[in-house]
Amino acid sequence: MATINDVAIKAGVSTATASRALNGKSTVDPALAARVLSAAAELGYQPNGPARNLRRQETAVLALIISDVENPFFTSIARGVEDVAQAVGYSVVLCNSDESPEKERRYIDVAIQERVAGIVLSPTGTATNVDLLTARRTPLVAVDRALPSAEADMVLVDTRSAAKQATTHLITQGYERIGCVTGPAGIPTADDRLAGYKDALRAAKRRTPAKLVRRSEYRSDGAYEATIDLLNSPDRPDALLVANSTMAIGVLEALSTLDLRLGKDMGVVAFDDAPWAQLVDPPLSVVSQPAYDIGKAAAQLLLARIANSSLAYTTTTLSATLITRGSSTR
Amino acid sequence: MATINDVAIKAGVSTATASRALNGKSTVDPALAARVLSAAAELGYQPNGPARNLRRQETAVLALIISDVENPFFTSIARGVEDVAQAVGYSVVLCNSDESPEKERRYIDVAIQERVAGIVLSPTGTATNVDLLTARRTPLVAVDRALPSAEADMVLVDTRSAAKQATTHLITQGYERIGCVTGPAGIPTADDRLAGYKDALRAAKRRTPAKLVRRSEYRSDGAYEATIDLLNSPDRPDALLVANSTMAIGVLEALSTLDLRLGKDMGVVAFDDAPWAQLVDPPLSVVSQPAYDIGKAAAQLLLARIANSSLAYTTTTLSATLITRGSSTR
DNA sequence: CTGAAAGCGCTAACAG
DNA sequence: CTGTTAGCGCTTTCAG
């Protein structure tokens, strides 16, 4: 594999000049630069990234560690990050922690070892440990879920008030016994959405019976089981707030299993406007989160911090939007 | 940031010994090794990846370049690749080419420059150029879509015969005028599925009117437009074969816009068993592809080739399964 | 079993 | 504007 030295020899210059020419430094005689460039092209020269990174002590790579590649919410974030990063010449590598603190931990290690310029992370939960990152002053932006330590920028969604709003909507629509299917305790979004749900019931002077709440992993099969269990309980709810779109799939499957009509027998509002939300009958009411914008904002913050590490840490909170469709109307 | 030299000094040994101990070489006095390890822990030592990679002239990183992160088919492949790679200590970085040959090209360059150990690629189409890779003998496995050059392993699906089978099913169900909504010309899967569709019509001695075929990008909005156009044409079909699940969303939206009943007015079979396929009413008939297994097989082939570059190139073809549900029954 | 020393490919002082 | 040279942090001969 051709090295910069090969290019230099072929162009009849020193490696330093070759390097300068290849990197577009202005301080090179145009004629020499042209020779270098064509020599490089002829040899099919590709710079050696590790060598360059070692020497420069920096890389133009961002790591994006997300908790579930199969969730459209996170892939939208990924596109936001990617678009911003690409525009300024950074590459993005995507890592899937799969809601597993160990995998997350391993990817954080890899990111440190590869000396990425910065990390966008959706923490798996309270077990997330970013001490390594803060100790090393690796730029970090947390998305979707807050980090206990404030040593990072964060881009969040006002998920609690959105949950409250969605629940209030269900109340207004005349549902009497509203339940909630949410994610595991310890995941901020799961807890916040549950809290918002309770806020709404409290504001409406309703009791908030623990019997109407179920938790499971953020997965459709878990949500299916949880919903079946909930709907078979003596005090079956007549509406549900569901904490994400993956879970919504399980919930809707459960309704189908039990032959309950969406909207009429069971009002449903779910977080995340999945691509299929309007295909079910009646269409699914959702809390739409600005996933792409989250990714964009996160990448911008990260790049800003890479450029200037002394910036104050910020928390950006974006708004979610309730979109009411047929599934929450009788 | 602590280097291996700091660790060595703290442990009172040479960097060579520190390196050996850290890498678990057997030829180190256990007592010294222990000293090194604890020194490393105290200093929070993290190896410098670029330096190691530079010296070793190899990395334990695989690149996975897929054409659409938002398509569940590709994210399933990603999980397959990841599970196999993780198990043997390789990391996987995911790159989203977004069906764009330029982005794909850029990511291939990045992968070469970072000297990844190997690449799993779902080519964007005929424009894909892997000459750089073959010239450098970078191990490469193509998934989902064949590469013209045979200088790579491939893991494919018998998509043409699956398309034929699906179309034959629609014929058997009594649909008279079967159309096809597929992807852009030049993308092998789009062309193969169309070819399989034609195979079936020919086998049934039916004419294959070009009027019943529409192409668009592999996206829901494109498929929506294409379907509206198709269904507004004088010879509206009464059934459709749809080339992937992203397009299926657009097709189903179009049916809804035109107030056509799925199954009854318009039979539909789509490729890919998306998570939501059973939620629509009636449930969507699909051609289910073994995406996770594709990823697994691809990673295994890639690792085998990394270990032994002289292996013969292979093409693995997995089978897709037709799953008939309500959307293809009157 | 351990240490000294070389060198992976590149960039950035520093001279000229 | 160009060349020489040092060295990024690590692994790996090669001696001892």
Coordinates of C-alpha atoms (C1' of nucleotides) in Angstrom, one line a residue, chain A residues 4 19 45 48 52 55, chain C residues 9-14:
Chain A
I4 CA 3.2 9.4 1.5
S19 CA 2.1 16.2 3.1
Y45 CA -2.6 6.8 -2.5
N48 CA -3.1 6.2 6.7
R52 CA -2.3 10.7 10.9
R55 CA 0.5 12.3 14.9
Chain C
dG9 C1' 3.2 6.7 8.5
dC10 C1' 2.4 10.9 9.2
dT11 C1' 2.8 16.1 10.5
dA12 C1' 4.9 20.1 12.5
dA13 C1' 8.8 22.6 14.1
dC14 C1' 12.8 24.5 12.6

